[in-house]
Coordinates of C-alpha atoms and ligand atoms in Angstrom, one line a residue:
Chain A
X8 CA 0.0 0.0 0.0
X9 CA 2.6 2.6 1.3
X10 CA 4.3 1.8 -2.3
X11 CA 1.4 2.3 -4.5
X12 CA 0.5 5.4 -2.3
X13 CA 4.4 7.1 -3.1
X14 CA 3.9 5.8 -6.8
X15 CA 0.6 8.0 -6.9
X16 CA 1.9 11.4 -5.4
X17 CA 5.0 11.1 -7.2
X18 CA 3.1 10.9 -10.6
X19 CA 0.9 14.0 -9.3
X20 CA 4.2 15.6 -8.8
X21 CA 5.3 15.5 -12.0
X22 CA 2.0 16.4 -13.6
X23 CA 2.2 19.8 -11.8
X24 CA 5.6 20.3 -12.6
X25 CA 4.8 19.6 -16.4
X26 CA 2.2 21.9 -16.1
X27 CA 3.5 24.5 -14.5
X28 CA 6.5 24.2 -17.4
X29 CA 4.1 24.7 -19.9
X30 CA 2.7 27.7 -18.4
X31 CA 6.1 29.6 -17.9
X32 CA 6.4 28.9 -21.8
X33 CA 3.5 30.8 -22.7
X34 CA 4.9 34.0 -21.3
X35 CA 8.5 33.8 -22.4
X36 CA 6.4 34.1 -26.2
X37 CA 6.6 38.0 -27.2
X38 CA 2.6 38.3 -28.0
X39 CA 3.5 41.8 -29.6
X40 CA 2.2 43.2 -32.9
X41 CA 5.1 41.8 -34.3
X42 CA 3.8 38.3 -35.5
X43 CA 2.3 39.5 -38.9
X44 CA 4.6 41.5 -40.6
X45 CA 3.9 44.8 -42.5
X46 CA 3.6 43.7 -45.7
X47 CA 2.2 40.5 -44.4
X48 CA -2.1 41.0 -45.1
X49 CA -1.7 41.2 -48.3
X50 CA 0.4 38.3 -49.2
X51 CA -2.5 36.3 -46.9
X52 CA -4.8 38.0 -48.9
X53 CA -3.6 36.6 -51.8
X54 CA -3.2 33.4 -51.0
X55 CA -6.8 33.2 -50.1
X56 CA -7.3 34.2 -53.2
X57 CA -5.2 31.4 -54.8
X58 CA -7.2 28.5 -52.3
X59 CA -10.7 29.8 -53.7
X60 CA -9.2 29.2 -57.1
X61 CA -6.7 26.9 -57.9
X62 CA -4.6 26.4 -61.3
X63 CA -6.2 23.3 -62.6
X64 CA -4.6 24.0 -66.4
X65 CA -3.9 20.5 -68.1
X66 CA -0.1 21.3 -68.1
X67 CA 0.0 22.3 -64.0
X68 CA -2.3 19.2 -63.2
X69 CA 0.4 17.1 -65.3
X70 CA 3.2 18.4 -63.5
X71 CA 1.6 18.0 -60.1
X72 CA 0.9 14.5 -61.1
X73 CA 4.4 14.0 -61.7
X74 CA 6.2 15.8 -58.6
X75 CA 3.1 13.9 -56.8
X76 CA 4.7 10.5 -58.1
X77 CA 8.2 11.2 -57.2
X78 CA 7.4 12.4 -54.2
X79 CA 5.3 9.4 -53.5
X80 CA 8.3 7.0 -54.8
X81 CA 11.0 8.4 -51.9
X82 CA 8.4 8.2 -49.4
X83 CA 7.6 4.4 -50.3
X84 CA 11.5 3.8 -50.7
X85 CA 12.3 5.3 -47.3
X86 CA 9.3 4.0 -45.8
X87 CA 10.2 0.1 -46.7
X88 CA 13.6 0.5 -45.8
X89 CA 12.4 2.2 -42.5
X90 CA 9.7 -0.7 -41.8
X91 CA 12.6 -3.6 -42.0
X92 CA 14.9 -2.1 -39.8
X93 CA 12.0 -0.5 -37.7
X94 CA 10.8 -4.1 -36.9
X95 CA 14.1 -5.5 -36.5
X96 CA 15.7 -3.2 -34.4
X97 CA 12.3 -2.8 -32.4
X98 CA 11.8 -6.9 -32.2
X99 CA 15.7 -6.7 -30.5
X100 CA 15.4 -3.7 -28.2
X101 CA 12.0 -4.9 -26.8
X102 CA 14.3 -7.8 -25.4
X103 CA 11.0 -10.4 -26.2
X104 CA 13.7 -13.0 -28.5
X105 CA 15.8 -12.5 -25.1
X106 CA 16.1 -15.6 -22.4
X107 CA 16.7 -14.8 -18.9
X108 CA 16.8 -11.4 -17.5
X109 CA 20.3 -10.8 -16.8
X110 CA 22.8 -8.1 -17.4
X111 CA 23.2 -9.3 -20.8
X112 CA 19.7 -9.5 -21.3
X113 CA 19.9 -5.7 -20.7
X114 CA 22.9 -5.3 -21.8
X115 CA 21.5 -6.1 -25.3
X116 CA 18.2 -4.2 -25.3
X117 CA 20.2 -1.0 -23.7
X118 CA 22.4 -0.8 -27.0
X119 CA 19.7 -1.6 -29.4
X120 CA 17.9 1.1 -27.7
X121 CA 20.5 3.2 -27.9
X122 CA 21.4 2.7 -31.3
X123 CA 16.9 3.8 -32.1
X124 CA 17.9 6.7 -30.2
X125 CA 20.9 8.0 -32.3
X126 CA 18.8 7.2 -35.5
X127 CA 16.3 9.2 -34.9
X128 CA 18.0 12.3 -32.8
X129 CA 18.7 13.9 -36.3
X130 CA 15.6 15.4 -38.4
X131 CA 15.5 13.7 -42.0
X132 CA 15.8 17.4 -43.8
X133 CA 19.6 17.7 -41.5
X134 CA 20.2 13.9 -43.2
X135 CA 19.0 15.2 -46.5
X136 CA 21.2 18.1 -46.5
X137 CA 24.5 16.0 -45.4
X138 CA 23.8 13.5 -48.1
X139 CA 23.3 16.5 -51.3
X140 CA 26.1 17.4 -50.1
X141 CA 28.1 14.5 -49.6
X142 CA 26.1 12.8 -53.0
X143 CA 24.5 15.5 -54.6
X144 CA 21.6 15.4 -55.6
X145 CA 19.9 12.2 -56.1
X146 CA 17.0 10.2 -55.1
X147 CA 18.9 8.0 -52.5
X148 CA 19.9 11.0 -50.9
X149 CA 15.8 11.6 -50.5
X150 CA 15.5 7.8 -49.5
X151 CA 18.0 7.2 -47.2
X152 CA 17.4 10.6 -45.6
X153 CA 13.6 9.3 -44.3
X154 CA 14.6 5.7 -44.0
X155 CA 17.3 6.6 -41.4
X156 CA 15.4 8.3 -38.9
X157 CA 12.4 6.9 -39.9
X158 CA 13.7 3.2 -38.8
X159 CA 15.1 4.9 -35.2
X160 CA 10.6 6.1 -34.8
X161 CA 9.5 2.8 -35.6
X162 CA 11.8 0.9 -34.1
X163 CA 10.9 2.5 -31.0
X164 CA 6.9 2.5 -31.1
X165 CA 7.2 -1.0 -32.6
X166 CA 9.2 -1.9 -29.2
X167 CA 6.5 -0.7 -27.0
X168 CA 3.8 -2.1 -28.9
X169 CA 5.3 -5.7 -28.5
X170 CA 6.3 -5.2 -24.7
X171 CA 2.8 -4.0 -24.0
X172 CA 1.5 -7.3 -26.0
X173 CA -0.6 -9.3 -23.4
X174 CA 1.7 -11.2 -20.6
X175 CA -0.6 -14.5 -20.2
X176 CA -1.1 -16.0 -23.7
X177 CA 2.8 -15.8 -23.9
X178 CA 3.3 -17.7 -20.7
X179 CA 1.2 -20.5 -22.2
X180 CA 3.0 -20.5 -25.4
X181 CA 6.5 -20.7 -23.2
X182 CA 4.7 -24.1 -21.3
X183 CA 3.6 -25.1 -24.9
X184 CA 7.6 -25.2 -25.6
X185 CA 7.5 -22.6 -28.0
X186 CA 11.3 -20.9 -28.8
X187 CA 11.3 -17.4 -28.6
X188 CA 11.1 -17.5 -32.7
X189 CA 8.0 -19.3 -32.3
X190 CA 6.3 -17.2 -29.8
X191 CA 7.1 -14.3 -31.5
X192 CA 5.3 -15.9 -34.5
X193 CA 2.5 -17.4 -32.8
X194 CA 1.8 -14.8 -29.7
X195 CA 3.7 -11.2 -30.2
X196 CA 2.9 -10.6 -34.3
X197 CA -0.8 -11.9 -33.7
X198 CA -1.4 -9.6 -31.0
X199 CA 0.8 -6.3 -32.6
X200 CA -0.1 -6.8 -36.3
X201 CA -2.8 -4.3 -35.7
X202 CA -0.9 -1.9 -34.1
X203 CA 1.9 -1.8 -36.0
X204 CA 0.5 -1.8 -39.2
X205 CA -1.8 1.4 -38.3
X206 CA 1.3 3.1 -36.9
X207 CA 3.5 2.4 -39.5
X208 CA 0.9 3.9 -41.5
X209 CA 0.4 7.0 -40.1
X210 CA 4.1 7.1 -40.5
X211 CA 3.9 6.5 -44.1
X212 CA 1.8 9.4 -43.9
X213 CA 4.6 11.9 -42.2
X214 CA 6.7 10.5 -45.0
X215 CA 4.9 11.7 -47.8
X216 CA 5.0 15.0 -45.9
X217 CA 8.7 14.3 -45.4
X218 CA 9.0 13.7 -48.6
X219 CA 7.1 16.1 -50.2
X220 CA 9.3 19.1 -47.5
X221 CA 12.9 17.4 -48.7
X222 CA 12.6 18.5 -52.4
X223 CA 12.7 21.9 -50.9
X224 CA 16.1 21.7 -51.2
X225 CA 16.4 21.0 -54.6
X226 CA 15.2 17.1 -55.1
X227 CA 12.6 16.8 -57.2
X228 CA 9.0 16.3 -55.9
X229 CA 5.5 18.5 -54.8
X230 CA 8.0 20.7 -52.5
X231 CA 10.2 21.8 -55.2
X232 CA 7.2 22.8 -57.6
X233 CA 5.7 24.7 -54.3
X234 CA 8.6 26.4 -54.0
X235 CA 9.2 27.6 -57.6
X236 CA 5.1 28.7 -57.8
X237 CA 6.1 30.4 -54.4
X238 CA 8.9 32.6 -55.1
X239 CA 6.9 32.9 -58.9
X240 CA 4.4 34.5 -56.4
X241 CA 1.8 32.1 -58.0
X242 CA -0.4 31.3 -54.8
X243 CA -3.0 29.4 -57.6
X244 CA -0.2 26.7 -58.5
X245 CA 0.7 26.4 -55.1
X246 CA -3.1 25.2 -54.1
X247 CA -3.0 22.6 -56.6
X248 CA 0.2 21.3 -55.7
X249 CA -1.1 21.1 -51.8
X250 CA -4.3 19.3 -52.9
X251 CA -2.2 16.6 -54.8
X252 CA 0.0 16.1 -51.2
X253 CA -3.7 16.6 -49.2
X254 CA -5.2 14.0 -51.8
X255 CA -2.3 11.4 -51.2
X256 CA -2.3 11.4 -47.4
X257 CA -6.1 11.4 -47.1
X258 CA -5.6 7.9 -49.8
X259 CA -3.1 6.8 -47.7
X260 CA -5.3 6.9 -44.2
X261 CA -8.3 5.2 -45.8
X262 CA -6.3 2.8 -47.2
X263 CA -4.8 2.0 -43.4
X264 CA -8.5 1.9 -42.1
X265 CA -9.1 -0.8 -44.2
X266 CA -6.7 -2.5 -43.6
X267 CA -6.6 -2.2 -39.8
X268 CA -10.9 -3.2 -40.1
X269 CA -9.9 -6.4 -41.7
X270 CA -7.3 -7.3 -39.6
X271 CA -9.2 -6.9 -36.1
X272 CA -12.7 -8.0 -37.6
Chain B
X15 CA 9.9 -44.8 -3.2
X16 CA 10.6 -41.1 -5.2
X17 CA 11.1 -43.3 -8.0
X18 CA 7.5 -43.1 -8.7
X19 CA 6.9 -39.7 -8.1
X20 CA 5.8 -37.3 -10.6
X21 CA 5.7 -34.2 -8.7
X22 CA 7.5 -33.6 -5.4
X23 CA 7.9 -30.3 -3.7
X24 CA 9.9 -29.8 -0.9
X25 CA 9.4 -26.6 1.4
X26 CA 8.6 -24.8 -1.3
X27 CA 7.3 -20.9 -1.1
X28 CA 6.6 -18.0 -2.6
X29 CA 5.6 -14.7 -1.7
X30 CA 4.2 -11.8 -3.8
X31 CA 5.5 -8.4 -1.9
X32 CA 4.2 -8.9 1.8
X33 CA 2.0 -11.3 0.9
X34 CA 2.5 -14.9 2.1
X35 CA 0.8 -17.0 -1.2
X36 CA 2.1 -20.0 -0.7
X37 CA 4.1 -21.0 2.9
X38 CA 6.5 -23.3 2.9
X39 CA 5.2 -26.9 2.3
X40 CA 5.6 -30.3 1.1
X41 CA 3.6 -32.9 -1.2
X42 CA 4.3 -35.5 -3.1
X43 CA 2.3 -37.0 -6.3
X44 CA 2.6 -40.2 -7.2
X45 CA 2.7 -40.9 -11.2
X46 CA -0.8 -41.7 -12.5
X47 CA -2.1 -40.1 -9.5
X48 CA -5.7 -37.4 -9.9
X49 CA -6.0 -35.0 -7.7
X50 CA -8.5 -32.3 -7.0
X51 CA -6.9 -28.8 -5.1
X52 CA -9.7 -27.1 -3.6
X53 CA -9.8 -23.7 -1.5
X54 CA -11.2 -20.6 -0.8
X55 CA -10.3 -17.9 -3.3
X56 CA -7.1 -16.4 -2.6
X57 CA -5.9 -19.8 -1.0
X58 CA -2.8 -20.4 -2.9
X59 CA -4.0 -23.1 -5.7
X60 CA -3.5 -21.0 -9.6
X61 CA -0.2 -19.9 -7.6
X62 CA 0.7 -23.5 -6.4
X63 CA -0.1 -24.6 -10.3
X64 CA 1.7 -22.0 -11.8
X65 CA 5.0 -23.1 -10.2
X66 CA 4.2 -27.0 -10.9
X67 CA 4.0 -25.5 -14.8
X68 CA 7.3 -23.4 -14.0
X69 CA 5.7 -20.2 -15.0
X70 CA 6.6 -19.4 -11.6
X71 CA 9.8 -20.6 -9.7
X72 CA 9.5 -21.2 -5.8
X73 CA 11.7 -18.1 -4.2
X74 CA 13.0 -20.9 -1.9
X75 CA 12.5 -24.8 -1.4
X76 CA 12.3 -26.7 -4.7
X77 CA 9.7 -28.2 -6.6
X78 CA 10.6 -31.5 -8.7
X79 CA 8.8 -32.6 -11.9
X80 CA 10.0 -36.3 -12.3
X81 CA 12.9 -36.3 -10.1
X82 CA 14.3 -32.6 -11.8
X83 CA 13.9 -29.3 -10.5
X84 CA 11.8 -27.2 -12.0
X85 CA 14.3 -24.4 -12.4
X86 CA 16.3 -26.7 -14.4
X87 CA 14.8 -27.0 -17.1
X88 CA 16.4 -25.2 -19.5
X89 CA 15.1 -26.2 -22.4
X90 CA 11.3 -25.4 -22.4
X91 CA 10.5 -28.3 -25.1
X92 CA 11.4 -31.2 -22.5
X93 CA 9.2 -29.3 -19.9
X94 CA 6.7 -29.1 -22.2
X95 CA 6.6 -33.1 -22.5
X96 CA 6.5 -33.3 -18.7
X97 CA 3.5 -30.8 -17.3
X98 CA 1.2 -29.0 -19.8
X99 CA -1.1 -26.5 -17.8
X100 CA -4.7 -24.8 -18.6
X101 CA -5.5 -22.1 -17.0
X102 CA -8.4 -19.8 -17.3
X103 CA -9.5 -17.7 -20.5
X104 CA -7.4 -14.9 -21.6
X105 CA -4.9 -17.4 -22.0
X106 CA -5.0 -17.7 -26.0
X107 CA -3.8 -15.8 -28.3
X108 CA -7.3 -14.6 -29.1
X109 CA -6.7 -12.7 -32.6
X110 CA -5.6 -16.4 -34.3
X111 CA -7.9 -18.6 -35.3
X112 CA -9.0 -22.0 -33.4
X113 CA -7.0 -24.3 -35.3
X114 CA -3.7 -22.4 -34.6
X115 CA -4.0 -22.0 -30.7
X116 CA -4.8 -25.7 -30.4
X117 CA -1.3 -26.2 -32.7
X118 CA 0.4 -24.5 -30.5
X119 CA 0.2 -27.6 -28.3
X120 CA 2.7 -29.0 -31.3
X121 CA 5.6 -26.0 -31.2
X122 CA 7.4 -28.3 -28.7
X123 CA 7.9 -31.0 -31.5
X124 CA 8.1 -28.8 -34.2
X125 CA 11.0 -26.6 -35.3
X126 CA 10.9 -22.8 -36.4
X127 CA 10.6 -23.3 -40.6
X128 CA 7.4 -25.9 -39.4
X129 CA 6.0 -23.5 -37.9
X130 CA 6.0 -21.1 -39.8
X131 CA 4.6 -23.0 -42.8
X132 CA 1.6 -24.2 -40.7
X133 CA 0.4 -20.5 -40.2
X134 CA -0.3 -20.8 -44.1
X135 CA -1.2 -24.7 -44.2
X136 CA -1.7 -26.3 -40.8
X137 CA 0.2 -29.0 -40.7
X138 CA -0.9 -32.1 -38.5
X139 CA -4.7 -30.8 -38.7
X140 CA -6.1 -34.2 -38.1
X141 CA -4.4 -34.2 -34.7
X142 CA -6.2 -30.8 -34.1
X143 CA -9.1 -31.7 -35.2
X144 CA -9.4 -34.8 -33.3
X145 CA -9.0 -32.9 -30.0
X146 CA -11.7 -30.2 -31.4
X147 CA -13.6 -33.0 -31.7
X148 CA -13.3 -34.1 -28.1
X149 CA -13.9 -31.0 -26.6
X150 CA -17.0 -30.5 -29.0
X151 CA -16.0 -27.4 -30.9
X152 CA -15.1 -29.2 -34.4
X153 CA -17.1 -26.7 -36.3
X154 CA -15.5 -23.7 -34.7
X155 CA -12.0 -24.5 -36.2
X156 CA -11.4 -21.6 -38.5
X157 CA -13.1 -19.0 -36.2
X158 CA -11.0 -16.1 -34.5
X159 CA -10.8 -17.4 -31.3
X160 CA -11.4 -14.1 -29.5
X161 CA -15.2 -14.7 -30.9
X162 CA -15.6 -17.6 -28.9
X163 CA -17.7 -17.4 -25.7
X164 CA -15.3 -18.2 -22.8
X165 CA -16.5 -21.2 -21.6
X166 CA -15.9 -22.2 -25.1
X167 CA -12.2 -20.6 -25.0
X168 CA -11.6 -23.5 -21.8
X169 CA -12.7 -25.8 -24.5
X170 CA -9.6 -24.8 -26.9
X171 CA -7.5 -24.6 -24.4
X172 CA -8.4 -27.9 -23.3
X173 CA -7.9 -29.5 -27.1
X174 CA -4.7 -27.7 -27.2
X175 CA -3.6 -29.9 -24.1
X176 CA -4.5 -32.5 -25.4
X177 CA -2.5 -31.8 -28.8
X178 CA 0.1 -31.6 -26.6
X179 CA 0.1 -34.5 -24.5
X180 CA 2.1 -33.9 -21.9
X181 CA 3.1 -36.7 -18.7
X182 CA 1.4 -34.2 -16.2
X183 CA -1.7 -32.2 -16.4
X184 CA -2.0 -29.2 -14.9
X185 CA -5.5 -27.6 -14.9
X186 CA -6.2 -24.1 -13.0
X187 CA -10.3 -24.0 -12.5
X188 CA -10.5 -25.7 -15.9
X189 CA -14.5 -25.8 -16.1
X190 CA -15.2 -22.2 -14.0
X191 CA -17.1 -20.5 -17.0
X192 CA -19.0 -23.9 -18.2
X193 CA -22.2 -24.9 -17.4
X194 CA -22.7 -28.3 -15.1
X195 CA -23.7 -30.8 -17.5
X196 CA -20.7 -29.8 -19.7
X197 CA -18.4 -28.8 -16.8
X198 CA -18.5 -32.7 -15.9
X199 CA -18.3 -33.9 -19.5
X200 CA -14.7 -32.0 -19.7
X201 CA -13.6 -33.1 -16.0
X202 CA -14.3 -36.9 -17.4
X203 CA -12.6 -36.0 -20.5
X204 CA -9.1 -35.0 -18.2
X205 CA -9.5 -37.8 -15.5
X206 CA -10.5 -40.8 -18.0
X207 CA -6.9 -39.4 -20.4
X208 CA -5.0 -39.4 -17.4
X209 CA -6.2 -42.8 -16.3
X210 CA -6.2 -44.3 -19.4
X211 CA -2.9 -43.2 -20.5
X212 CA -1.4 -43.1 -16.3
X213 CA -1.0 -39.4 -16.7
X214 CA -1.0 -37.2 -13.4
X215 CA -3.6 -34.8 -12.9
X216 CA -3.8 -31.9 -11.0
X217 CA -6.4 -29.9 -11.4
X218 CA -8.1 -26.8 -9.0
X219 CA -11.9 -26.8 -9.0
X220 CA -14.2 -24.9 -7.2
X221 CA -17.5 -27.8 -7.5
X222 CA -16.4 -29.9 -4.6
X223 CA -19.3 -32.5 -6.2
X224 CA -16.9 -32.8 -8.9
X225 CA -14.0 -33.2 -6.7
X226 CA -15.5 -35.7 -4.7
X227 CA -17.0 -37.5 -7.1
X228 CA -14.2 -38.1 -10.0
X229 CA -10.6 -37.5 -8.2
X230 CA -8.7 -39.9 -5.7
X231 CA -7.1 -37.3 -3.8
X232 CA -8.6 -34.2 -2.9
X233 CA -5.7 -31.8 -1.7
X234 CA -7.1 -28.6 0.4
X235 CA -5.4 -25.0 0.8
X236 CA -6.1 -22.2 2.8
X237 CA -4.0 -19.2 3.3
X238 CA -1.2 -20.8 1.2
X239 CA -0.8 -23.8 3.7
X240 CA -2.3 -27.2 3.7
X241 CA -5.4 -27.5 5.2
X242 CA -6.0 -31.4 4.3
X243 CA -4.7 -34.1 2.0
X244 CA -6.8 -37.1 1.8
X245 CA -8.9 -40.2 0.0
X246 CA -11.6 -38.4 -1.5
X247 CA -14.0 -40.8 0.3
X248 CA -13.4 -40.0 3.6
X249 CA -13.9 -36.4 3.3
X250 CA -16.7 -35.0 5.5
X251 CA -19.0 -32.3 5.3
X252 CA -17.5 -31.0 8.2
X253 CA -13.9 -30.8 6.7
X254 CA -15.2 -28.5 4.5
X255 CA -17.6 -26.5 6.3
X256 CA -14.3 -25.5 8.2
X257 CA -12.1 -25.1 5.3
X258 CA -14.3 -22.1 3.8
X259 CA -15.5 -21.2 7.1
X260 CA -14.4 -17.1 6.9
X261 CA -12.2 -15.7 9.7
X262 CA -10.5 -12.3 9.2
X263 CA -7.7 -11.8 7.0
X264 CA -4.9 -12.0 8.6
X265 CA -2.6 -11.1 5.2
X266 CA -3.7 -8.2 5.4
X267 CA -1.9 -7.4 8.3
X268 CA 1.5 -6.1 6.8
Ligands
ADP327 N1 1.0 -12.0 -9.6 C1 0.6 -11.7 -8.4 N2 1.0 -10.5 -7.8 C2 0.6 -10.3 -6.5 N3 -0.2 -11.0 -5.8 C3 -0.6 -12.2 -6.3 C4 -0.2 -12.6 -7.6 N4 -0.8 -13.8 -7.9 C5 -1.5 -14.1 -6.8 N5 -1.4 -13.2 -5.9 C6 -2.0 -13.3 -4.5 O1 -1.6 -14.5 -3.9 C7 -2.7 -15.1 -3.2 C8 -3.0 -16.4 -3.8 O2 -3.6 -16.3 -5.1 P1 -4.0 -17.5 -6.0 O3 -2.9 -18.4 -6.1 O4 -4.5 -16.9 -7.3 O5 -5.2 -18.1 -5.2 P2 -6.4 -19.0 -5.8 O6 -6.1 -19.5 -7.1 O7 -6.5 -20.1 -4.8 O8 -7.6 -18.1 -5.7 C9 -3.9 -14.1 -3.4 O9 -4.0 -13.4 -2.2 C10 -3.5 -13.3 -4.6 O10 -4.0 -12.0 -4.4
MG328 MG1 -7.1 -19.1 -9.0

């Protein structure tokens, strides 16, 4: 009881003290005038403009079609790169193909956790930019530049999702005589599958986004035709090219609701 | 004569936090022997199973499942030919369907790449099917098991023992969620296995009728201790009057 009760306030404790952090942010933000510049209304004016009627010519539509498609390609590149090593690295640092729990045991999950941690410390635009330059441009730059911190996000949510997988069931399959191997095929996939495939989803989704951001710096995609339409000061083109990135990760989430129905039905 | 023993434990205990679940004690259990464990809730008996499965160790005395310590069995496909355990629902993997939890009483003899393959063709299905068939559920053997009502879950688990075969049977309330006529067809199914094939049984019930009435030995806890061990026929209504008689709970005191 007295452990439960310390567990409690200690949790309360940190609640207020997150709070409390969160408030002192809101006043170290400057609230001035100063957060639309001068020239700023009419720029947002115009842009309003450009939403309420986009460029659907036959030639923009094309090229957002294309940029849409390249875009698409990196972010399904990175994304199935990303999903192996997310699963693999996340299947080790969850410890479940691990025997006894000794200091090897953690040992093990402390570096593969480690090693998720240092993949996904860096931003994929900072990965994108070392590899133009290290590359130049080319569309393994884009790839690599999601799949690396992509894999260190899954790898990690995957991890939870199997540690939090049900703790009986598992103990059965263990008197069954199933090897780790086998209880990770028979009890932890099972149980996961639904949660792993709806977050790597949504991911897929942040890639696309990713993806889409990336070519801002010159690989080809719907950021780099944003970009040109932008500093073109052609707000219409720009619509159409966000409704092509909207379109795709709208397709993307209903295609993951499927999915997810089918598996859990 | 340990020769013949299939379980022995020896001042074995375990304690969760302050709580005393199982004091130190001593039993043996003879090979081909049935027993029934009976209690009041809280008495010790899925705890007292669980370490005769080795899902739990003993934090000190040692429990022996023919002639070798529980703790010592390394690798978990010879202790799955010794003691096989069912426990109550929840223990399937509920989003597979039947046919692959009651195969999962084979991934003791079977090896990773087997395995594998029978997620897309079950492999030995007329093994599975014949245990279904036991337990009643034949026509459920393609449904997603978390569908099934519960009692009907005790049933899988039940054909997945079987699949398995093990030397001991464990069996934690194994008929809690059934109804009578079918709670004794399943305890008949588990003694007249184990006394066909001289298997032990060890199974915890809560229908002392059905203690009484199919099991040699009817073994008795109370507050993690033994409150009686004897021949099922000479138990007396007064033995158990005072075995669930309440008095105030004294674990509760740390
Ligand atoms: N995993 C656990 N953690 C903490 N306490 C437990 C755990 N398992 C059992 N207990 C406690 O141990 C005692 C014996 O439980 P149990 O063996 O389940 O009794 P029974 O099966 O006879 O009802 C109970 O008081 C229960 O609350
Ligand atoms: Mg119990």
């Amino acid at each position: 009881m007295q452990h439960k009760l310390m567990y409690f306030h200690s949790k309360t404790i940190l609640t207020i003290v997150m709070l409390l952090t969160f408030i002192a942010s809101l006043f170290s933000v400057e609230w001035g005038g100063e957060l639309v510049h001068a020239g700023g209304w009419t720029t947002m004016l115009q842009m309003i403009q450009g939403m309420l009627q986009p460029d659907f010519s036959l030639e923009i539509l094309k090229l957002a079609f294309m940029s849409a498609w390249i875009t698409l390609a990196y972010a399904v590149a990175g994304m199935t790169l990303a999903v192996l090593f997310g699963f693999v690295f996340g299947v080790l640092s969850s410890g479940i193909l691990l025997k006894n729990r000794g200091a090897s045991h953690y040992a093990v999950k402390n570096f593969f956790r480690g090693m998720l941690g240092f993949l996904r410390a860096i931003h994929e635009l900072v990965w994108a930019l070392l590899f133009v330059a290290a590359t130049g441009i080319s569309p393994f730059a884009a790839i690599f530049a999601i799949a690396i911190p992509y894999s260190g996000i899954l790898g990690r949510v995957f991890s939870d999702i199997f540690t939090n997988v049900p703790e009986k069931p598992l103990q059965s399959l263990r008197a069954n005589g199933a090897t780790r191997l086998q209880q990770l095929l028979y009890g932890y996939l099972p149980f996961a599958a639904p949660d792993l495939i709806s977050y790597a989803f949504y991911r897929f989704e942040c890639a696309i986004r990713s993806s889409a951001i990336m070519s801002f710096i010159g690989l080809g995609g719907l950021g780099f035709q944003i970009q040109l339409s932008m500093q073109d000061l052609h707000y219409d083109e720009v619509w159409t090219f966000l409704i092509f990135l909207i379109g795709m990760v709208m397709i993307v989430d209903l295609w993951s609701q499927m999915l997810r129905k089918r598996l859990v039905a | 004569m340990t020769a013949s023993d299939a379980i022995t434990i020896e001042q074995a205990a375990k304690r969760y936090g302050g709580l005393q679940a199982i004091a130190p004690m001593s039993l043996r259990i003879k090979k081909g022997e049935v027993v029934a464990l009976i209690g009041p809730s809280g008495a010790g008996k899925s705890t007292l199973l669980n370490m005769l499965a080795a899902i739990e160790l003993p934090d000190t005395g040692t429990i022996l499942l023919d002639e070798k310590t529980t703790s010592l069995y390394r690798n978990p496909k010879d202790l799955a030919k010794k003691a096989g355990i069912i426990r109550q629902q929840f223990d399937l993997v509920g989003p597979l369907p039947v046919i692959h939890n009651v195969l999962a009483g084979k991934l003791a003899d079977w090896g990773f790449w087997k395995s594998l393959w029978s997620f897309i063709f079950p492999q030995e299905k007329q093994a599975a099917m014949k245990a279904l068939e036991r337990v009643g559920l034949s026509d459920k053997i393609y449904d997603r098991t978390a569908r099934l009502s519960g009692g009907e879950q005790q049933r899988v688990a039940l054909a997945r023992l079987l699949v398995q075969n093990p030397e001991v049977i464990l069996a934690d309330e194994p008929v809690s969620s059934l109804d009578p006529a079918r709670a004794k067809d399943i305890i008949q199914i588990l003694v007249s296995l184990a006394k066909s094939e001289n298997k032990t049984l060890v199974a915890s019930l809560h229908s002392l009728d059905l203690a009484k009435m199919h099991f040699d030995r009817v073994i008795a806890l109370r507050d993690g201790q033994i409150f009686f061990d004897r021949k099922s026929d000479t138990i007396t209504t007064e033995d158990l009057t005072q075995l669930y008689q309440l008095t105030e709970q004294k674990q509760n005191a740390t």
